[in-house]
Coordinates of C-alpha atoms in Angstrom, one line a residue:
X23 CA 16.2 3.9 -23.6
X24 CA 15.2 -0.1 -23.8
X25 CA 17.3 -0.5 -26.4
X26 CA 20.6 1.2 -25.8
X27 CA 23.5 -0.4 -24.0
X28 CA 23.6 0.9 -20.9
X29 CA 26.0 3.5 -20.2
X30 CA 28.8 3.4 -17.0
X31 CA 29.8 5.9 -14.6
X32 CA 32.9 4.2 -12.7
X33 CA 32.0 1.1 -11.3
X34 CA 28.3 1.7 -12.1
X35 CA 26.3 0.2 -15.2
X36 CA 23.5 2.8 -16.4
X37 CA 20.5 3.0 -16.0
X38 CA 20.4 1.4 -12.7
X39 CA 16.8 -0.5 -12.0
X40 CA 15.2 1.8 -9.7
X41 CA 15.5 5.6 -8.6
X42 CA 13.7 5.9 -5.4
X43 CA 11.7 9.3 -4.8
X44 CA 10.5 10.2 -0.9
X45 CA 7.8 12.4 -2.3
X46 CA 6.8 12.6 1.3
X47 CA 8.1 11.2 4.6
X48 CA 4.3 11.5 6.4
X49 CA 2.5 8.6 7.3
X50 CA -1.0 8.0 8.2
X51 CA 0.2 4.4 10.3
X52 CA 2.5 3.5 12.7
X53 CA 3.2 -0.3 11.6
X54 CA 5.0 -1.9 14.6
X55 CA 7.3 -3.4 11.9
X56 CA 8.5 0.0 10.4
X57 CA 11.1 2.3 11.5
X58 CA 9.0 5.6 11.0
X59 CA 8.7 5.6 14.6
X60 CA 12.5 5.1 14.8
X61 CA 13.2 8.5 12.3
X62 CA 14.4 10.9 13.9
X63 CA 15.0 13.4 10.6
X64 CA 12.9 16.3 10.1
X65 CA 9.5 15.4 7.9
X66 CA 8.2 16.8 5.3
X67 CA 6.8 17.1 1.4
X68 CA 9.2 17.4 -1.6
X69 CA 8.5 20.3 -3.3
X70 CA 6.8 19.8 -6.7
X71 CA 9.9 22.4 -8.9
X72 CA 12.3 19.7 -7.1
X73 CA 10.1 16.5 -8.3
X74 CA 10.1 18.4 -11.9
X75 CA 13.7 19.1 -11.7
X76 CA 14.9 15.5 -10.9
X77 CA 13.0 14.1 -13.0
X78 CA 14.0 16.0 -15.8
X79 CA 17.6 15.2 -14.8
X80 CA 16.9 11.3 -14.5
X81 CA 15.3 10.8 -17.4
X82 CA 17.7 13.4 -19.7
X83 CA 20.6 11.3 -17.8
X84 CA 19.2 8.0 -18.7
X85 CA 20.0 7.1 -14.9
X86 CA 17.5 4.8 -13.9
X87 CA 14.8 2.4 -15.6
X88 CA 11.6 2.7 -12.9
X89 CA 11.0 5.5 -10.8
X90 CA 10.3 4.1 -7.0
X91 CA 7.8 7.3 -5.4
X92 CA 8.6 5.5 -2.2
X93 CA 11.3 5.1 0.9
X94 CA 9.4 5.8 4.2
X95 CA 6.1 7.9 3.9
X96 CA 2.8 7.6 2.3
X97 CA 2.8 8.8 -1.2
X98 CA -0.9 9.3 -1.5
X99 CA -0.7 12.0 1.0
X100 CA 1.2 13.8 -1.7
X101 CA -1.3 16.3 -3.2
X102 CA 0.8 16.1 -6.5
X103 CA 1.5 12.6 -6.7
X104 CA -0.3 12.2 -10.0
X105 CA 1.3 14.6 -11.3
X106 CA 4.6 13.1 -10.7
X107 CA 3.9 9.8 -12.0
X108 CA 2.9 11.9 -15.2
X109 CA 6.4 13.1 -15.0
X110 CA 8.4 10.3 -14.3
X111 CA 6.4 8.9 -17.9
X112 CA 7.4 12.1 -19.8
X113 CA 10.7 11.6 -18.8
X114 CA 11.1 8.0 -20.4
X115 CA 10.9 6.4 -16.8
X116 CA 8.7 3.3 -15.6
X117 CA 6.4 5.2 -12.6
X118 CA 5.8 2.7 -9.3
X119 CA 3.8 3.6 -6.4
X120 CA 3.9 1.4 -2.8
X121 CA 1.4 2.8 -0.5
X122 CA -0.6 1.3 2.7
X123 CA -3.5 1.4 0.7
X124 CA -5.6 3.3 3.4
X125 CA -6.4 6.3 1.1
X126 CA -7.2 4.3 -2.3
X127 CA -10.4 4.6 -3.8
X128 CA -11.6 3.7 -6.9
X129 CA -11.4 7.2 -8.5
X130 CA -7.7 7.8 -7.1
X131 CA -6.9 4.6 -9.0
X132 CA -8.3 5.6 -12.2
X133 CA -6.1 9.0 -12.0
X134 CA -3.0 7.1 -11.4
X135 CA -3.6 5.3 -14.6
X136 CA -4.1 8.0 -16.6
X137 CA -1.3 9.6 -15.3
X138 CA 0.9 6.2 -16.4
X139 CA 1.4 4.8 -13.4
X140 CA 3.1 1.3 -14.7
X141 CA 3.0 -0.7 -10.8
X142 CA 0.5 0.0 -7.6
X143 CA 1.8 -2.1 -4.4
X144 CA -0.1 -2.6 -2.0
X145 CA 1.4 -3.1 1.4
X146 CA -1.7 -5.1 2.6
X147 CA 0.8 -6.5 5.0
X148 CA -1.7 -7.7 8.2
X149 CA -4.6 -9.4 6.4
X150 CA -6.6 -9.6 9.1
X151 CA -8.6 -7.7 12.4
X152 CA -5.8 -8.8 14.7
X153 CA -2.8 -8.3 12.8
X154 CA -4.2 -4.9 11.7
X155 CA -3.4 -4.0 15.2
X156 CA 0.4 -3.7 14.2
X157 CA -0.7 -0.7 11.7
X158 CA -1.1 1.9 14.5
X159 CA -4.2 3.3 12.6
X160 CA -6.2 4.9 15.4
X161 CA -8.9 6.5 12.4
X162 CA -9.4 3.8 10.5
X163 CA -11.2 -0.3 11.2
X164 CA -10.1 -2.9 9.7
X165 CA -13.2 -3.8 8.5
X166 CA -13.0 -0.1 6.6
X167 CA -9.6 -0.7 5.5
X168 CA -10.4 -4.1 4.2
X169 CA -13.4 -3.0 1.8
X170 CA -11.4 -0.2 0.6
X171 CA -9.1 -2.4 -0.9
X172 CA -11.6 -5.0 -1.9
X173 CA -13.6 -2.5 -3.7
X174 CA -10.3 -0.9 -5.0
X175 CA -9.0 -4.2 -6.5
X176 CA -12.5 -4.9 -8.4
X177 CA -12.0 -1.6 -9.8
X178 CA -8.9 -2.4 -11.4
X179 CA -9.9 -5.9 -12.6
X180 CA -12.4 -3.8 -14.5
X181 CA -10.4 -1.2 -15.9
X182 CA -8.4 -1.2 -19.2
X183 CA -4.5 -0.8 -19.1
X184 CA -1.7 -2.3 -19.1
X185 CA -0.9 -1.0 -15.1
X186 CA 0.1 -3.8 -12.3
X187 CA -1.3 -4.4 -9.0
X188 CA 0.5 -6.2 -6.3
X189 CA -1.0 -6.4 -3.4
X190 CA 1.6 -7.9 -0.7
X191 CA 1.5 -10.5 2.7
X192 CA 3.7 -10.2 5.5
X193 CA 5.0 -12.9 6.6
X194 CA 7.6 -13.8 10.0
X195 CA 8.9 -17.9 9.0
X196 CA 12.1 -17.3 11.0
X197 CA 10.4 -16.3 14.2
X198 CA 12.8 -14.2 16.3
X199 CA 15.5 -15.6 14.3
X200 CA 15.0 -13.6 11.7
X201 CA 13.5 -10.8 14.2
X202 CA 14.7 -10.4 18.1
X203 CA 11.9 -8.1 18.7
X204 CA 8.5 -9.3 16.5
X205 CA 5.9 -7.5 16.8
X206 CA 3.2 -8.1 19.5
X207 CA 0.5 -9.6 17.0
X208 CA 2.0 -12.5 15.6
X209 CA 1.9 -12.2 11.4
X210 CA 1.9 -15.7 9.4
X211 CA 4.7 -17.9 11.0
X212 CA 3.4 -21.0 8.6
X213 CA 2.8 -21.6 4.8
X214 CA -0.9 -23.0 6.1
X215 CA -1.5 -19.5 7.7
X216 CA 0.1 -17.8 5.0
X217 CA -2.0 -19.5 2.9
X218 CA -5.5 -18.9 4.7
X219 CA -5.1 -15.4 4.5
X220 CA -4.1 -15.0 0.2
X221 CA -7.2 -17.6 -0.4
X222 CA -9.5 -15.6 2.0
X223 CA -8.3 -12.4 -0.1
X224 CA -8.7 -13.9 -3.6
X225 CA -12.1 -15.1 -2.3
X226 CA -12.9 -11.4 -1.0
X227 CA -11.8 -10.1 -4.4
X228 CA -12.6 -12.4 -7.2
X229 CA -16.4 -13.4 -5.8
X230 CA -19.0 -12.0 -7.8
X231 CA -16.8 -10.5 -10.2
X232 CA -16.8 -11.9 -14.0
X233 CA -13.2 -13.5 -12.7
X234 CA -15.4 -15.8 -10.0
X235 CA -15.7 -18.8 -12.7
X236 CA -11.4 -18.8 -12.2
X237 CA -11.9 -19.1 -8.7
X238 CA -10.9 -22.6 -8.2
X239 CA -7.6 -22.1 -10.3
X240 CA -6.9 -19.4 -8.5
X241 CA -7.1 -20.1 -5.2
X242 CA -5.3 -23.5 -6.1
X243 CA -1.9 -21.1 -7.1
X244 CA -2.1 -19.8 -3.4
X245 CA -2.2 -23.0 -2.2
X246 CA 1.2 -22.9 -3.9
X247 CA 2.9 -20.4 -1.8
X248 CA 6.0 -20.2 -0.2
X249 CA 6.7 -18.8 3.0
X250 CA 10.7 -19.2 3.0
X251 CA 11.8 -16.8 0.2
X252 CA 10.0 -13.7 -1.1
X253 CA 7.2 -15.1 -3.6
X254 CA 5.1 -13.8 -6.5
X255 CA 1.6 -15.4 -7.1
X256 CA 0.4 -14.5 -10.2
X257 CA -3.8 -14.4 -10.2
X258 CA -4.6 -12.7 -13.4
X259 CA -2.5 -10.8 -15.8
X260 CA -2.6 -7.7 -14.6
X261 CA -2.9 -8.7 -10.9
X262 CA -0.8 -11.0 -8.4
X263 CA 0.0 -11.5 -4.9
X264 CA 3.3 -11.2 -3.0
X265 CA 5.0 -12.6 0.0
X266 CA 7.4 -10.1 1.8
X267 CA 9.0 -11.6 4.8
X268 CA 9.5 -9.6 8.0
X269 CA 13.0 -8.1 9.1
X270 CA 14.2 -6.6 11.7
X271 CA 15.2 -3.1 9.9
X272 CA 14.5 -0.6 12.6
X273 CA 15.6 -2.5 16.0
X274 CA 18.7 -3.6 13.6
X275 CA 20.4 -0.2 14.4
X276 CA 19.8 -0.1 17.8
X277 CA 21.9 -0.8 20.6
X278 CA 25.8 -2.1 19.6
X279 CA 26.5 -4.3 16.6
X280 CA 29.5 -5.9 15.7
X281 CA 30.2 -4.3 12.0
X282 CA 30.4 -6.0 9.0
X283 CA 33.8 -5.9 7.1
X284 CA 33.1 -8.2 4.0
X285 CA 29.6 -8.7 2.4
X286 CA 27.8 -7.8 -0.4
X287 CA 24.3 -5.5 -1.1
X288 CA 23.2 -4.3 -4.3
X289 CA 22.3 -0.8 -3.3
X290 CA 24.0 2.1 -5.9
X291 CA 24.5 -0.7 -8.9
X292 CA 20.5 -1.5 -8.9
X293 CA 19.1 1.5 -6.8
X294 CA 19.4 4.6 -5.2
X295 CA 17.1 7.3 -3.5
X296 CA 16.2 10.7 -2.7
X297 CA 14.6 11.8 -0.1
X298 CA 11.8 14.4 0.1
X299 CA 14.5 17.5 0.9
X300 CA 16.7 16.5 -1.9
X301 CA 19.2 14.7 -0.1
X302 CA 20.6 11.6 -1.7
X303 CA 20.7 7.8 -0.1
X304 CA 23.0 5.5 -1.4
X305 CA 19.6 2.5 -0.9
X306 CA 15.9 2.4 -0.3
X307 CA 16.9 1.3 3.1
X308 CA 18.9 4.1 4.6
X309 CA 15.3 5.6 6.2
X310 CA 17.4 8.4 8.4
X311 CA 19.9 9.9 6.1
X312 CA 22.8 8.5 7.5
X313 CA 24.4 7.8 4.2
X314 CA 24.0 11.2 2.1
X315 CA 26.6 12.5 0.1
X316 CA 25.0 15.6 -1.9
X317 CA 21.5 16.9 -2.8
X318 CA 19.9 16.7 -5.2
X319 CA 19.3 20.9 -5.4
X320 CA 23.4 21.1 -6.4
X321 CA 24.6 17.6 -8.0
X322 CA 22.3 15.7 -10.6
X323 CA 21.7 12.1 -10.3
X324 CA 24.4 11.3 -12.6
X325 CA 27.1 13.7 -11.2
X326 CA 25.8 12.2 -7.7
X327 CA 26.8 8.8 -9.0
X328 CA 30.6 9.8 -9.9
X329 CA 31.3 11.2 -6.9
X330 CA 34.3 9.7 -5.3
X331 CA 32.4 8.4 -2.3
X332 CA 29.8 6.8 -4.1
X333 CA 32.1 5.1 -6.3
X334 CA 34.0 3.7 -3.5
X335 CA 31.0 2.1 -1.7
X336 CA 30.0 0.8 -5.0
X337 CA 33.3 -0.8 -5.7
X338 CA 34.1 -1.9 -2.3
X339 CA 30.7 -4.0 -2.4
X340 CA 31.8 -5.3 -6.0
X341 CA 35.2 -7.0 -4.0
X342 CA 32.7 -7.8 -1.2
X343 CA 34.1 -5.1 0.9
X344 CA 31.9 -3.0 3.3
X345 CA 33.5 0.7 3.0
X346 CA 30.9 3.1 4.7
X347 CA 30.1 3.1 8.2
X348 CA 25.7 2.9 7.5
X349 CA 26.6 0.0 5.6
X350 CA 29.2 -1.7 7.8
X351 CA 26.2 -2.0 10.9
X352 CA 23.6 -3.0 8.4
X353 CA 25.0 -6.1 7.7
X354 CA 26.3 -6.7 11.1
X355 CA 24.6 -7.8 13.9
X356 CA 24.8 -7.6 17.7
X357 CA 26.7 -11.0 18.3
X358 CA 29.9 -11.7 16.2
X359 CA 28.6 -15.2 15.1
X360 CA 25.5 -13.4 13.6
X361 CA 27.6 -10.7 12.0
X362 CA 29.2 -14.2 10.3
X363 CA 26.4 -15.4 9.4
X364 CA 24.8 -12.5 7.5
X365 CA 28.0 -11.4 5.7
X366 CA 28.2 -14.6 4.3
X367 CA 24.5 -14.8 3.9
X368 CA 24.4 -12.0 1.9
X369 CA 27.5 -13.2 -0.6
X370 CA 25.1 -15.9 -0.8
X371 CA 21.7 -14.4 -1.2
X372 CA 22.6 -11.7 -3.8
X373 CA 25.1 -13.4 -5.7
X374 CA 23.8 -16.7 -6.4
X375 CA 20.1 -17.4 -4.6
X376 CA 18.7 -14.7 -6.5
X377 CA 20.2 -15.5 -9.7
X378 CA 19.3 -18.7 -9.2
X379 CA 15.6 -17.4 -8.3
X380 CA 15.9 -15.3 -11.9
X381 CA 16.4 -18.5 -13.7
X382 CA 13.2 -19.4 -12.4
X383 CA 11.4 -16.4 -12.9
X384 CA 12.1 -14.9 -10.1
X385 CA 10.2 -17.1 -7.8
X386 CA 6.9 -17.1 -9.5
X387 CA 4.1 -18.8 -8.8
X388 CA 3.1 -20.3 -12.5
X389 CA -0.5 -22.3 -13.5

């Protein structure tokens, strides 16, 4: 498929980057900075004939590039979820896993790599004992959760295989700018902060390893971090660090917000999802189903693409117009001058500071 010109459905260029698959909407936390406490759809488990199904379709379609087993939910609660990252491979598809990291283990991370698994995030988020507060993990210390990932992360620097591992960093630069209600454990609000926390980690993971002689190098690229922009810090080949920043995306859609009318967002021409009952979302952001269309049970992902609705979201957002109602409040905001803002913010962000960001390789860190 790497080598064939990608096909079009409408206004639609084929495959799109990522296919996102809710194998399962349970979660073992309740991060402060998630809407799962905000859902107010029915949870559940895809079942695996579905998983098999869509796959089959996705990959026969040539429809998307990476397969995303991830829009709200842990996916290691799936029972099958190795299974399905087998499947995704079979089908011609990148698999990518983003999990909490709470139920990795050494052995679970060896299955997932013989199964093909191609990425592993993990959403490390609050690197330390009082930021871990804002995970809502009543059976689980930090100190627990902490050597679990350390002792996962030595694993895979000693494994073979050409599988990724990004382990990512929350960060808040913008304050309550950027988020009216932030959390009640404050996560990095400074590059020197931000940068404790990554060298702390690289010291946690690399020391005593046969990687400890790199150590200094290392820990001089996350001296290098940014906190302003979403950053990549590359450690080892296989292995980097990320910098997410936080949002506001559940109290975004509460309480009145003055819609959006012009804007752009990349959702439909670079990904998609399904969540775990079938139901398709037109982005890996719509975490109650308030955009679906058609399920995945009667229309295939490429049939689901075509339809008349979809296309007209899509092309409305390729004139920067915002067509459906989801999208209209997600890029509003509750005062008119902020709705401003972040329509033309996001004109601004997707169409030319993140190509500009691509030229640079996409905001890497480099040696």
């Amino acid at each position: 498929m790497g080598g064939e010109r990608p096909r079009r459905v409408g206004v639609i260029d084929l495959p799109v980057r990522r296919l996102h698959v809710e194998l399962t909407s349970h979660c073992n936390f309740a991060c402060e900075f998630c809407p799962d406490g905000a859902m107010r759809r029915a949870r559940g488990m895809m079942p695996l004939p579905m998983v098999e199904h869509l796959l089959a379709d996705a990959g026969r379609e040539g429809v998307a590039r990476q397969i995303h087993f991830h829009i709200m939910g842990e996916p290691l609660l799936y029972p099958h979820l190795s299974g399905a990252v087998a499947g995704a491979r079979r089908h011609g598809m990148e698999a990518w896993v983003t999990t909490n990291g709470s139920a990795l283990t050494p052995d679970g991370l060896s299955e997932l790599r013989e199964a093909g698994l191609s990425h592993l995030t993990v959403s490390l988020q609050t690197p330390d004992a009082a930021t871990f507060g804002l995970r809502g993990s009543r059976h689980l210390a930090f100190e627990a959760y902490r050597d679990r990932l350390v002792g996962t992360a030595r694993a895979f620097l000693a494994s073979p295989g050409a599988m990724r591992l990004t382990v990512c960093f929350l960060a808040n630069p913008l304050r309550r700018f950027h988020a009216p209600n932030p959390p009640t454990a404050p996560v990095a609000q400074s590059g020197r902060v931000l940068r404790a926390h990554m060298a702390a980690w690289a010291e946690r993971i690399f020391r005593g390893t046969p990687h400890e002689a790199e150590l200094p190098r290392l820990l001089a690229r996350t001296r290098r971090a940014g906190i302003l922009k979403e950053t990549s810090v590359p450690l080892t080949e296989r292995l980097d660090f990320q910098v997410r920043i936080l949002g506001n995306w559940a109290d975004h859609f509460a309480g009145p917000v003055s819609p959006a009318r012009f804007g752009y967002c990349p959702g439909l021409v670079e990904n998609f999802g399904v969540l775990w009952n079938g139901d398709y979302v037109v982005c890996c952001t719509d975490y109650d189903g308030r955009t679906v269309l058609a399920n995945a049970a009667d229309v295939s992902p490429r049939d689901y693409l075509a339809l008349p609705a979809v296309q007209a979201i899509a092309a409305g957002f390729r004139g920067y117009r915002v067509v459906h109602p989801y999208c209209r409040r997600c890029l509003g905001d509750r005062h008119p001058a902020g709705a401003l803002f972040r329509q033309v913010g996001s004109i601004l962000y997707f169409k030319l500071y993140r190509r500009l960001l691509g030229a640079r390789g996409a905001g890497e860190v480099a040696a």
